[in-house]
Coordinates of C-alpha atoms in Angstrom, one line a residue:
Chain A
X1 CA -70.8 74.8 -35.7
X2 CA -74.3 73.6 -34.8
X3 CA -72.9 70.3 -33.5
X4 CA -71.4 72.2 -30.5
X5 CA -74.9 72.8 -29.3
X6 CA -74.9 69.4 -27.6
X7 CA -72.2 70.7 -25.2
X8 CA -74.1 73.8 -24.4
X9 CA -76.1 74.1 -21.2
X10 CA -79.8 74.6 -21.5
X11 CA -81.9 75.7 -18.5
X12 CA -84.4 73.1 -17.9
X13 CA -86.1 71.2 -15.1
X14 CA -85.4 67.5 -15.6
X15 CA -84.3 64.6 -13.4
X16 CA -80.9 64.7 -15.1
X17 CA -80.5 68.4 -14.5
X18 CA -81.2 67.9 -10.8
X19 CA -78.4 65.4 -10.2
X20 CA -75.3 66.8 -8.4
X21 CA -72.7 67.8 -11.0
X22 CA -70.0 65.7 -9.3
X23 CA -72.1 62.6 -9.6
X24 CA -72.9 63.5 -13.2
X25 CA -69.2 64.0 -13.9
X26 CA -68.5 60.5 -12.6
X27 CA -71.4 59.2 -14.6
X28 CA -70.3 60.8 -17.8
X29 CA -66.7 59.6 -17.5
X30 CA -68.0 56.1 -16.7
X31 CA -70.2 56.2 -19.8
X32 CA -67.3 57.4 -21.9
X33 CA -65.0 54.6 -20.7
X34 CA -67.8 52.1 -21.5
X35 CA -68.0 53.6 -25.0
X36 CA -64.3 53.0 -25.4
X37 CA -64.3 49.5 -24.1
X38 CA -66.0 48.1 -27.2
X39 CA -65.3 48.2 -30.8
X40 CA -68.1 46.0 -32.0
X41 CA -71.4 47.1 -33.5
X42 CA -73.8 45.2 -31.2
X43 CA -72.6 46.3 -27.8
X44 CA -72.2 49.9 -28.9
X45 CA -75.7 49.8 -30.4
X46 CA -77.1 48.5 -27.1
X47 CA -75.2 51.1 -25.2
X48 CA -76.4 53.8 -27.6
X49 CA -80.0 52.6 -27.0
X50 CA -79.3 52.9 -23.3
X51 CA -78.1 56.5 -23.6
X52 CA -80.9 57.8 -25.8
X53 CA -83.6 57.5 -23.0
X54 CA -81.2 59.5 -20.7
X55 CA -81.1 62.3 -23.3
X56 CA -84.9 62.1 -23.4
X57 CA -85.0 62.3 -19.7
X58 CA -82.9 65.4 -19.8
X59 CA -85.5 66.8 -22.2
X60 CA -82.9 67.6 -24.8
X61 CA -83.7 65.1 -27.6
X62 CA -84.3 67.8 -30.2
X63 CA -81.1 69.7 -29.4
X64 CA -79.2 66.4 -29.4
X65 CA -80.5 65.3 -32.8
X66 CA -79.8 68.7 -34.3
X67 CA -76.2 68.4 -33.2
X68 CA -76.0 65.0 -34.6
X69 CA -77.2 66.3 -37.9
X70 CA -74.6 69.0 -37.8
X71 CA -72.1 66.3 -37.1
X72 CA -73.3 64.0 -39.8
X73 CA -70.7 65.3 -42.3
X74 CA -67.8 64.4 -40.0
X75 CA -69.4 61.0 -39.2
X76 CA -69.8 60.2 -42.8
X77 CA -66.2 61.3 -43.4
X78 CA -64.9 59.0 -40.7
X79 CA -67.0 56.2 -42.1
X80 CA -65.8 56.6 -45.7
X81 CA -62.2 57.3 -44.7
X82 CA -61.9 54.3 -42.5
X83 CA -63.6 52.0 -45.0
X84 CA -61.1 53.0 -47.6
X85 CA -57.9 53.1 -45.6
X86 CA -58.4 50.7 -42.7
X87 CA -56.3 47.6 -42.7
X88 CA -58.7 45.5 -40.5
X89 CA -60.4 42.5 -42.2
X90 CA -63.9 44.0 -42.3
X91 CA -63.3 47.7 -42.9
X92 CA -66.9 48.8 -43.4
X93 CA -68.1 47.0 -40.3
X94 CA -65.2 48.4 -38.3
X95 CA -65.8 52.0 -39.5
X96 CA -69.5 51.7 -38.5
X97 CA -68.4 50.6 -35.1
X98 CA -66.0 53.6 -34.8
X99 CA -68.7 56.0 -35.8
X100 CA -71.1 54.5 -33.3
X101 CA -68.4 54.8 -30.7
X102 CA -67.9 58.5 -31.4
X103 CA -71.6 59.1 -31.2
X104 CA -71.7 57.3 -27.8
X105 CA -68.7 59.3 -26.5
X106 CA -70.3 62.6 -27.5
X107 CA -73.6 61.6 -26.1
X108 CA -72.0 60.6 -22.8
X109 CA -70.2 63.9 -22.4
X110 CA -73.2 65.9 -23.7
X111 CA -75.2 64.4 -20.8
X112 CA -72.9 66.4 -18.5
X113 CA -72.4 69.6 -20.5
X114 CA -76.1 69.9 -21.5
X115 CA -77.3 69.7 -17.9
X116 CA -74.6 71.4 -15.8
X117 CA -74.6 75.2 -15.6
X118 CA -71.1 76.7 -15.8
X119 CA -71.5 78.1 -12.3
X120 CA -72.5 74.7 -11.0
X121 CA -69.4 73.2 -12.7
X122 CA -67.1 75.7 -11.1
X123 CA -68.7 75.3 -7.7
X124 CA -68.3 71.5 -8.1
X125 CA -64.7 71.9 -9.0
X126 CA -64.1 74.2 -6.0
X127 CA -65.7 71.8 -3.7
X128 CA -63.4 69.1 -5.2
X129 CA -60.5 71.4 -4.0
X130 CA -59.6 72.9 -7.3
X131 CA -58.3 76.4 -6.9
X132 CA -60.9 79.1 -7.5
X133 CA -59.0 80.7 -10.3
X134 CA -58.8 77.5 -12.3
X135 CA -62.4 76.6 -11.7
X136 CA -63.4 80.1 -12.8
X137 CA -61.3 79.9 -16.0
X138 CA -63.0 76.6 -16.7
X139 CA -66.5 77.9 -16.4
X140 CA -65.5 81.0 -18.4
X141 CA -64.3 78.8 -21.2
X142 CA -67.6 77.0 -21.3
X143 CA -69.5 80.2 -21.1
X144 CA -67.6 81.6 -24.2
X145 CA -68.0 78.6 -26.5
X146 CA -71.3 79.8 -28.0
X147 CA -70.0 83.4 -28.2
X148 CA -67.0 82.2 -30.1
X149 CA -69.4 80.3 -32.4
X150 CA -71.4 83.4 -33.1
X151 CA -68.2 85.3 -33.8
X152 CA -67.0 82.7 -36.2
X153 CA -70.3 83.1 -38.1
X154 CA -69.9 86.9 -38.3
X155 CA -66.3 86.5 -39.6
X156 CA -67.4 83.9 -42.2
X157 CA -70.1 86.4 -43.4
X158 CA -67.6 89.2 -43.6
X159 CA -65.1 87.1 -45.5
X160 CA -67.6 85.6 -47.9
X161 CA -68.6 89.1 -48.8
X162 CA -65.0 89.6 -49.9
X163 CA -65.1 86.6 -52.2
X164 CA -63.8 83.9 -49.9
X165 CA -65.4 80.7 -51.0
X166 CA -65.7 78.5 -48.0
X167 CA -67.4 75.5 -49.5
X168 CA -66.0 75.3 -53.0
X169 CA -62.8 74.2 -54.6
X170 CA -60.2 71.6 -53.8
X171 CA -59.2 70.5 -50.4
X172 CA -56.2 72.7 -50.5
X173 CA -58.1 75.8 -51.4
X174 CA -60.6 75.1 -48.7
X175 CA -57.8 74.8 -46.1
X176 CA -56.4 78.1 -47.4
X177 CA -59.9 79.5 -47.0
X178 CA -59.7 78.8 -43.3
X179 CA -56.9 81.3 -42.7
X180 CA -59.1 84.4 -43.2
X181 CA -61.5 83.0 -40.6
X182 CA -59.1 81.7 -38.0
X183 CA -56.8 84.8 -37.8
X184 CA -59.6 87.3 -37.0
X185 CA -61.2 84.8 -34.7
X186 CA -58.0 84.5 -32.7
X187 CA -57.4 88.3 -32.6
X188 CA -60.9 89.0 -31.6
X189 CA -60.7 86.5 -28.9
X190 CA -57.4 87.9 -27.5
X191 CA -58.8 91.4 -27.6
X192 CA -61.9 90.3 -25.7
X193 CA -59.8 88.2 -23.2
X194 CA -57.8 91.4 -22.4
X195 CA -60.9 93.5 -21.9
X196 CA -62.6 90.8 -19.8
X197 CA -59.4 90.6 -17.7
X198 CA -59.4 94.4 -17.2
X199 CA -63.1 94.5 -16.3
X200 CA -62.6 91.6 -13.9
X201 CA -59.7 93.3 -12.2
X202 CA -61.6 96.6 -12.0
X203 CA -64.3 94.7 -10.1
X204 CA -61.8 93.3 -7.7
X205 CA -61.2 89.8 -9.0
X206 CA -58.8 87.9 -6.7
X207 CA -59.2 90.6 -4.1
X208 CA -59.7 88.3 -1.1
X209 CA -57.9 85.1 -0.3
X210 CA -60.8 83.1 1.1
X211 CA -63.9 83.3 -0.8
X212 CA -67.2 82.1 0.6
X213 CA -70.1 80.9 -1.4
X214 CA -73.8 81.6 -1.0
X215 CA -74.8 78.2 -2.4
X216 CA -72.9 75.0 -1.6
X217 CA -73.6 71.8 -3.4
X218 CA -74.8 69.0 -1.2
X219 CA -74.7 65.3 -2.1
X220 CA -78.1 63.7 -1.6
X221 CA -79.1 60.1 -1.5
X222 CA -80.1 60.3 -5.1
X223 CA -76.7 61.5 -6.1
X224 CA -75.0 58.7 -4.2
X225 CA -77.3 56.4 -6.0
X226 CA -76.3 57.7 -9.4
X227 CA -72.6 57.6 -8.5
X228 CA -72.9 54.0 -7.2
X229 CA -74.9 52.9 -10.2
X230 CA -72.5 54.4 -12.7
X231 CA -69.4 52.9 -11.0
X232 CA -71.1 49.5 -10.7
X233 CA -72.2 49.5 -14.3
X234 CA -68.7 50.4 -15.4
X235 CA -67.1 47.7 -13.3
X236 CA -69.6 45.2 -14.5
X237 CA -69.0 46.0 -18.1
X238 CA -65.2 45.9 -17.7
X239 CA -65.5 42.6 -16.0
X240 CA -67.7 41.2 -18.7
X241 CA -65.4 42.6 -21.4
X242 CA -62.1 41.3 -20.0
X243 CA -62.9 38.3 -17.8
X244 CA -65.8 36.6 -19.5
X245 CA -65.5 35.1 -23.0
X246 CA -67.9 37.1 -25.1
X247 CA -70.7 35.2 -26.9
X248 CA -70.7 35.2 -30.7
X249 CA -73.6 37.6 -31.2
X250 CA -71.8 40.3 -29.4
X251 CA -68.8 40.0 -31.7
X252 CA -71.0 39.9 -34.8
X253 CA -69.7 41.8 -37.7
X254 CA -70.9 42.8 -41.1
X255 CA -69.4 40.5 -43.8
X256 CA -67.3 43.3 -45.5
Chain B
X1 CA -81.5 98.7 -58.0
X2 CA -82.6 96.5 -55.1
X3 CA -86.2 95.3 -54.8
X4 CA -87.5 93.1 -52.0
X5 CA -90.8 91.5 -52.2
X6 CA -92.4 90.1 -49.1
X7 CA -89.2 88.8 -47.6
X8 CA -89.4 86.5 -44.6
X9 CA -86.5 85.2 -42.7
X10 CA -86.0 83.4 -39.4
X11 CA -82.8 82.1 -37.8
X12 CA -82.8 78.3 -37.7
X13 CA -86.6 78.5 -37.5
X14 CA -86.3 79.8 -34.0
X15 CA -86.1 83.5 -34.1
X16 CA -88.1 85.4 -36.7
X17 CA -86.1 88.4 -37.9
X18 CA -88.0 89.5 -40.9
X19 CA -91.8 89.2 -41.4
X20 CA -92.7 90.3 -44.8
X21 CA -90.4 93.2 -45.9
X22 CA -91.1 94.9 -49.2
X23 CA -89.4 98.0 -50.6
X24 CA -87.6 99.3 -53.6
X25 CA -84.3 101.1 -53.6
X26 CA -83.5 103.0 -56.8
X27 CA -80.1 103.7 -58.3
X28 CA -78.6 106.8 -56.7
X29 CA -80.7 106.7 -53.6
X30 CA -79.1 107.8 -50.3
X31 CA -81.1 106.3 -47.5
X32 CA -80.9 105.2 -43.9
X33 CA -82.4 102.2 -42.3
X34 CA -83.3 102.9 -38.7
X35 CA -84.9 100.8 -35.9
X36 CA -84.5 99.5 -32.4
X37 CA -82.0 96.8 -31.6
X38 CA -83.2 93.5 -32.9
X39 CA -85.6 95.1 -35.5
X40 CA -83.9 93.1 -38.3
X41 CA -81.8 95.8 -39.9
X42 CA -78.6 93.8 -40.2
X43 CA -80.5 90.7 -41.3
X44 CA -82.1 92.9 -44.0
X45 CA -78.8 94.1 -45.5
X46 CA -77.4 90.6 -45.4
X47 CA -80.1 89.7 -47.9
X48 CA -78.7 92.3 -50.3
X49 CA -75.6 90.3 -51.1
X50 CA -76.9 86.9 -50.6
X51 CA -75.3 86.1 -47.2
X52 CA -78.8 85.3 -46.1
X53 CA -81.4 84.0 -48.5
X54 CA -85.1 84.7 -47.9
X55 CA -87.3 81.9 -46.7
X56 CA -90.2 83.4 -48.4
X57 CA -90.4 86.3 -50.9
X58 CA -87.9 87.5 -53.5
X59 CA -84.9 89.7 -53.7
X60 CA -83.8 91.4 -56.9
X61 CA -80.4 93.1 -57.2
X62 CA -79.5 95.1 -60.3
X63 CA -82.4 93.7 -62.3
X64 CA -81.7 90.0 -61.6
X65 CA -83.1 87.6 -59.1
X66 CA -80.5 87.4 -56.3
X67 CA -81.2 83.7 -55.7
X68 CA -79.4 82.8 -59.0
X69 CA -76.2 84.6 -58.0
X70 CA -73.5 83.7 -55.6
X71 CA -72.3 85.8 -52.7
X72 CA -69.1 86.7 -54.5
X73 CA -71.0 87.8 -57.6
X74 CA -73.5 89.9 -55.6
X75 CA -70.6 91.4 -53.6
X76 CA -69.3 93.1 -56.7
X77 CA -72.6 94.9 -57.0
X78 CA -73.5 95.4 -53.3
X79 CA -70.6 96.1 -50.9
X80 CA -71.3 95.6 -47.2
X81 CA -69.2 97.4 -44.6
X82 CA -69.5 95.7 -41.3
X83 CA -69.9 97.0 -37.8
X84 CA -66.8 95.4 -36.5
X85 CA -63.7 95.7 -38.6
X86 CA -61.9 93.1 -36.6
X87 CA -64.2 90.5 -38.2
X88 CA -62.4 90.8 -41.5
X89 CA -58.9 92.1 -41.0
X90 CA -56.3 89.3 -41.0
X91 CA -53.3 90.2 -43.2
X92 CA -50.2 92.0 -42.1
X93 CA -50.5 95.2 -44.1
X94 CA -53.4 97.5 -44.9
X95 CA -52.5 97.2 -48.6
X96 CA -52.7 93.4 -48.7
X97 CA -55.9 93.6 -46.9
X98 CA -57.5 95.7 -49.5
X99 CA -56.1 93.8 -52.4
X100 CA -57.1 90.5 -50.9
X101 CA -60.9 91.1 -51.5
X102 CA -60.2 92.5 -55.0
X103 CA -58.2 89.5 -56.1
X104 CA -60.9 87.2 -54.7
X105 CA -63.6 88.9 -56.7
X106 CA -61.6 88.5 -59.9
X107 CA -59.7 91.8 -60.4
X108 CA -56.2 91.6 -62.0
X109 CA -53.2 92.3 -59.8
X110 CA -52.4 95.7 -61.5
X111 CA -56.1 96.7 -61.4
X112 CA -56.3 95.8 -57.8
X113 CA -53.2 97.8 -57.0
X114 CA -54.5 100.9 -58.7
X115 CA -57.9 100.6 -57.0
X116 CA -56.1 100.2 -53.7
X117 CA -54.0 103.3 -54.1
X118 CA -57.0 105.3 -55.3
X119 CA -59.1 104.2 -52.3
X120 CA -56.4 104.9 -49.7
X121 CA -56.0 108.4 -50.9
X122 CA -59.8 108.9 -51.0
X123 CA -60.0 107.9 -47.3
X124 CA -57.0 109.9 -46.3
X125 CA -55.2 106.7 -45.5
X126 CA -52.1 107.4 -47.5
X127 CA -49.0 106.2 -45.7
X128 CA -51.0 103.5 -44.0
X129 CA -50.5 101.0 -46.9
X130 CA -47.5 99.3 -45.3
X131 CA -48.8 99.5 -41.7
X132 CA -50.3 96.5 -40.0
X133 CA -54.0 96.8 -39.5
X134 CA -53.6 95.5 -36.0
X135 CA -51.5 98.5 -34.9
X136 CA -54.2 100.9 -35.9
X137 CA -56.8 102.5 -33.7
X138 CA -60.4 101.4 -33.7
X139 CA -61.5 104.2 -35.9
X140 CA -58.7 103.7 -38.4
X141 CA -59.4 100.0 -38.6
X142 CA -62.9 100.9 -39.3
X143 CA -61.8 103.0 -42.2
X144 CA -59.5 100.3 -43.5
X145 CA -62.5 97.9 -43.5
X146 CA -64.5 100.6 -45.4
X147 CA -61.6 101.0 -47.9
X148 CA -61.5 97.3 -48.6
X149 CA -65.1 97.5 -49.7
X150 CA -64.9 100.9 -51.4
X151 CA -62.0 99.6 -53.6
X152 CA -64.4 97.2 -55.3
X153 CA -66.4 100.3 -56.4
X154 CA -69.7 98.6 -55.9
X155 CA -73.0 100.0 -57.3
X156 CA -74.5 99.9 -53.9
X157 CA -72.7 100.5 -50.7
X158 CA -74.4 99.4 -47.4
X159 CA -72.8 100.3 -44.1
X160 CA -73.7 98.9 -40.8
X161 CA -73.3 101.4 -38.0
X162 CA -70.5 103.4 -39.7
X163 CA -70.5 106.2 -37.1
X164 CA -69.8 104.2 -34.0
X165 CA -66.3 105.0 -32.6
X166 CA -65.7 107.9 -35.0
X167 CA -65.0 111.3 -33.7
X168 CA -67.0 114.3 -35.0
X169 CA -64.5 115.2 -37.6
X170 CA -64.3 111.7 -39.0
X171 CA -68.1 111.6 -39.0
X172 CA -68.1 114.7 -41.1
X173 CA -65.5 113.3 -43.5
X174 CA -67.5 110.1 -43.8
X175 CA -70.7 112.0 -44.6
X176 CA -68.8 114.0 -47.2
X177 CA -67.4 110.9 -48.7
X178 CA -70.7 109.1 -48.8
X179 CA -72.3 112.2 -50.5
X180 CA -69.5 112.3 -53.0
X181 CA -69.9 108.7 -53.9
X182 CA -73.6 109.2 -54.1
X183 CA -73.3 112.1 -56.5
X184 CA -71.3 109.8 -58.7
X185 CA -74.2 107.4 -58.9
X186 CA -73.4 105.0 -56.1
X187 CA -76.5 104.0 -54.0
X188 CA -75.7 104.5 -50.3
X189 CA -77.5 102.7 -47.5
X190 CA -76.6 103.1 -43.9
X191 CA -77.9 101.2 -40.9
X192 CA -77.6 103.4 -37.8
X193 CA -79.0 104.7 -34.6
X194 CA -77.4 108.1 -35.1
X195 CA -80.5 110.2 -35.8
X196 CA -78.5 113.5 -36.2
X197 CA -76.3 111.9 -38.8
X198 CA -79.4 110.7 -40.7
X199 CA -81.3 113.9 -40.5
X200 CA -78.4 115.9 -41.8
X201 CA -77.2 113.6 -44.6
X202 CA -79.9 111.2 -45.7
X203 CA -82.9 112.3 -47.7
X204 CA -84.8 108.9 -47.4
X205 CA -85.4 106.8 -44.3
X206 CA -86.8 103.3 -43.8
X207 CA -87.9 102.7 -40.3
X208 CA -88.1 99.1 -39.0
X209 CA -89.6 97.6 -36.0
X210 CA -90.0 93.9 -35.1
X211 CA -89.0 92.6 -38.5
X212 CA -91.4 94.9 -40.5
X213 CA -91.1 98.2 -42.2
X214 CA -93.1 100.7 -40.3
X215 CA -92.3 103.8 -42.4
X216 CA -90.6 104.5 -45.6
X217 CA -90.3 107.9 -47.1
X218 CA -88.5 111.3 -46.8
X219 CA -86.5 111.4 -43.7
X220 CA -88.2 114.5 -42.3
X221 CA -91.7 113.1 -42.5
X222 CA -90.6 109.7 -41.2
X223 CA -88.7 111.1 -38.2
X224 CA -91.3 113.6 -37.3
X225 CA -93.9 110.9 -36.7
X226 CA -93.9 110.3 -33.0
X227 CA -95.4 106.8 -33.4
X228 CA -92.5 105.8 -35.6
X229 CA -90.0 107.2 -33.2
X230 CA -91.5 105.3 -30.4
X231 CA -91.5 102.0 -32.3
X232 CA -87.9 102.5 -33.3
X233 CA -86.7 103.6 -29.8
X234 CA -85.4 106.8 -31.2
X235 CA -85.4 110.2 -29.5
X236 CA -85.8 113.2 -31.7
X237 CA -82.8 115.3 -32.5
X238 CA -82.0 118.1 -30.0
X239 CA -82.6 120.7 -32.7
X240 CA -86.1 119.4 -33.2
X241 CA -86.7 119.4 -29.5
X242 CA -85.5 123.0 -29.4
X243 CA -87.9 123.8 -32.3
X244 CA -90.8 122.2 -30.4
X245 CA -89.9 124.2 -27.3
X246 CA -90.0 127.4 -29.4
X247 CA -93.3 126.4 -30.9
X248 CA -94.8 126.0 -27.5
X249 CA -94.0 129.6 -26.5
X250 CA -94.3 131.1 -30.0
X251 CA -97.0 129.2 -31.9
X252 CA -96.1 130.9 -35.2
X253 CA -92.7 129.1 -35.2
X254 CA -92.5 125.8 -37.1
X255 CA -92.1 122.8 -34.8
X256 CA -90.7 120.7 -37.6
X257 CA -87.1 121.8 -37.8
X258 CA -84.2 119.4 -38.3
X259 CA -81.3 121.6 -39.3
X260 CA -79.4 124.3 -37.5
X261 CA -80.2 126.9 -40.2
X262 CA -83.9 126.2 -39.8
X263 CA -83.9 126.8 -36.1
X264 CA -81.8 129.9 -36.7
X265 CA -84.4 131.2 -39.1
X266 CA -87.2 130.5 -36.7
X267 CA -85.5 132.5 -34.0
X268 CA -84.7 135.3 -36.3
X269 CA -88.3 135.4 -37.4
X270 CA -89.5 135.5 -33.8
X271 CA -87.1 138.3 -32.9
X272 CA -88.1 140.3 -35.9
X273 CA -91.7 139.9 -35.1
X274 CA -91.4 141.4 -31.7

């Protein structure tokens, strides 16, 4: 589960943390689209090298690299699976590009989730005219990701003590081994959801129609700058990708 | 039975939960592990069946080094009963739930069935066999979780907070059951904050604070040490408080009483003396 860390907010004081969440949302989406625009090693690598300094600026390099380590199994799996079963001419090269693309995508979104507090997110959504209930549900969901992770660990421990082998045996028996983890996890979550709902109601959730907020988000020059820069970058990349013939070095592939 | 030598453990290198824990638990011991929240109690018992492996130091279970055995192998020797039963229940009947663990650990179907029936009657859960665990109350689910471990008939039984959510009667029954198992040779370990439960039923106590053992010995002497009580965020049982109050007025009365009968005796002595 450690790869989920990269989507978990950490309280820190960094230039990236201080950007308005709405600007950051646009930035992350722009970055994600850019990651999806290419399927070649060179441009994705360049983009990756562009993202890493941003992670460093957000003072989250260690957390990010830990997550990537946690993800390495999946990445390896994607690489092997695609190499073996892909029908493109250079399967190995293609699968490396795919893996890079996933890393870029995750990094783009992690820039948002690592640096936006759930409360900030819901405030941003509300100021984007999303209904309070939905915004609240969204920030609650984010808030409970790590809790769910901890719960999953506790359940795994409990089941391993009853002889469930989670990392041994054939693929089929491993899939079967998931059931004793998933069922309690769902039930525990439902139980908790019910009790949270009760405790929220008993504290008057939804009691008044028009909520007011102590802190309002304000767009500053810097945020406009980030917004404009991300949109411009996105447009530039899209233009280059679709209206300019790409030079050979960009399309370079491994020979197999 | 279980020996730990200078065991250290930290979670992902971030949070140090155990800093050099050493002790020996003998076959047939009945002991409590007490300590404040976050003292490392649960981490400690997870080392007993290999769910966690020490980062430094060694753990021996039943004469062998635990590091050479899998969790499944160790679980046949050391049964852990968890704080939250909902973390393990997932099948649609209580019976299947109990048999599931047994079958995983290599018992035959008939053997598992017999053990299941025996355990259900031992825990006064007869008639629950066909019920769904999810339709049961919290206390009942807790007993089903206990049953699923008891059915394995492990040499060591370790329970994490077994008294939470149990009414006074169930607590008594649990204590009786644990004593009975203990008399048959099973080593019983409980992790708990329930000082009355410990004083009444457990002869030995290990007190932990901040990842270390601060006291290990007979329950009475461990729990009459004010320093230990402070370190473990425990308050003394009401009976002991009563005894201390008596002692303040009548210095002849002993201040180290833990059981109702002892306080009674003290009062009778005072009355007779006057």
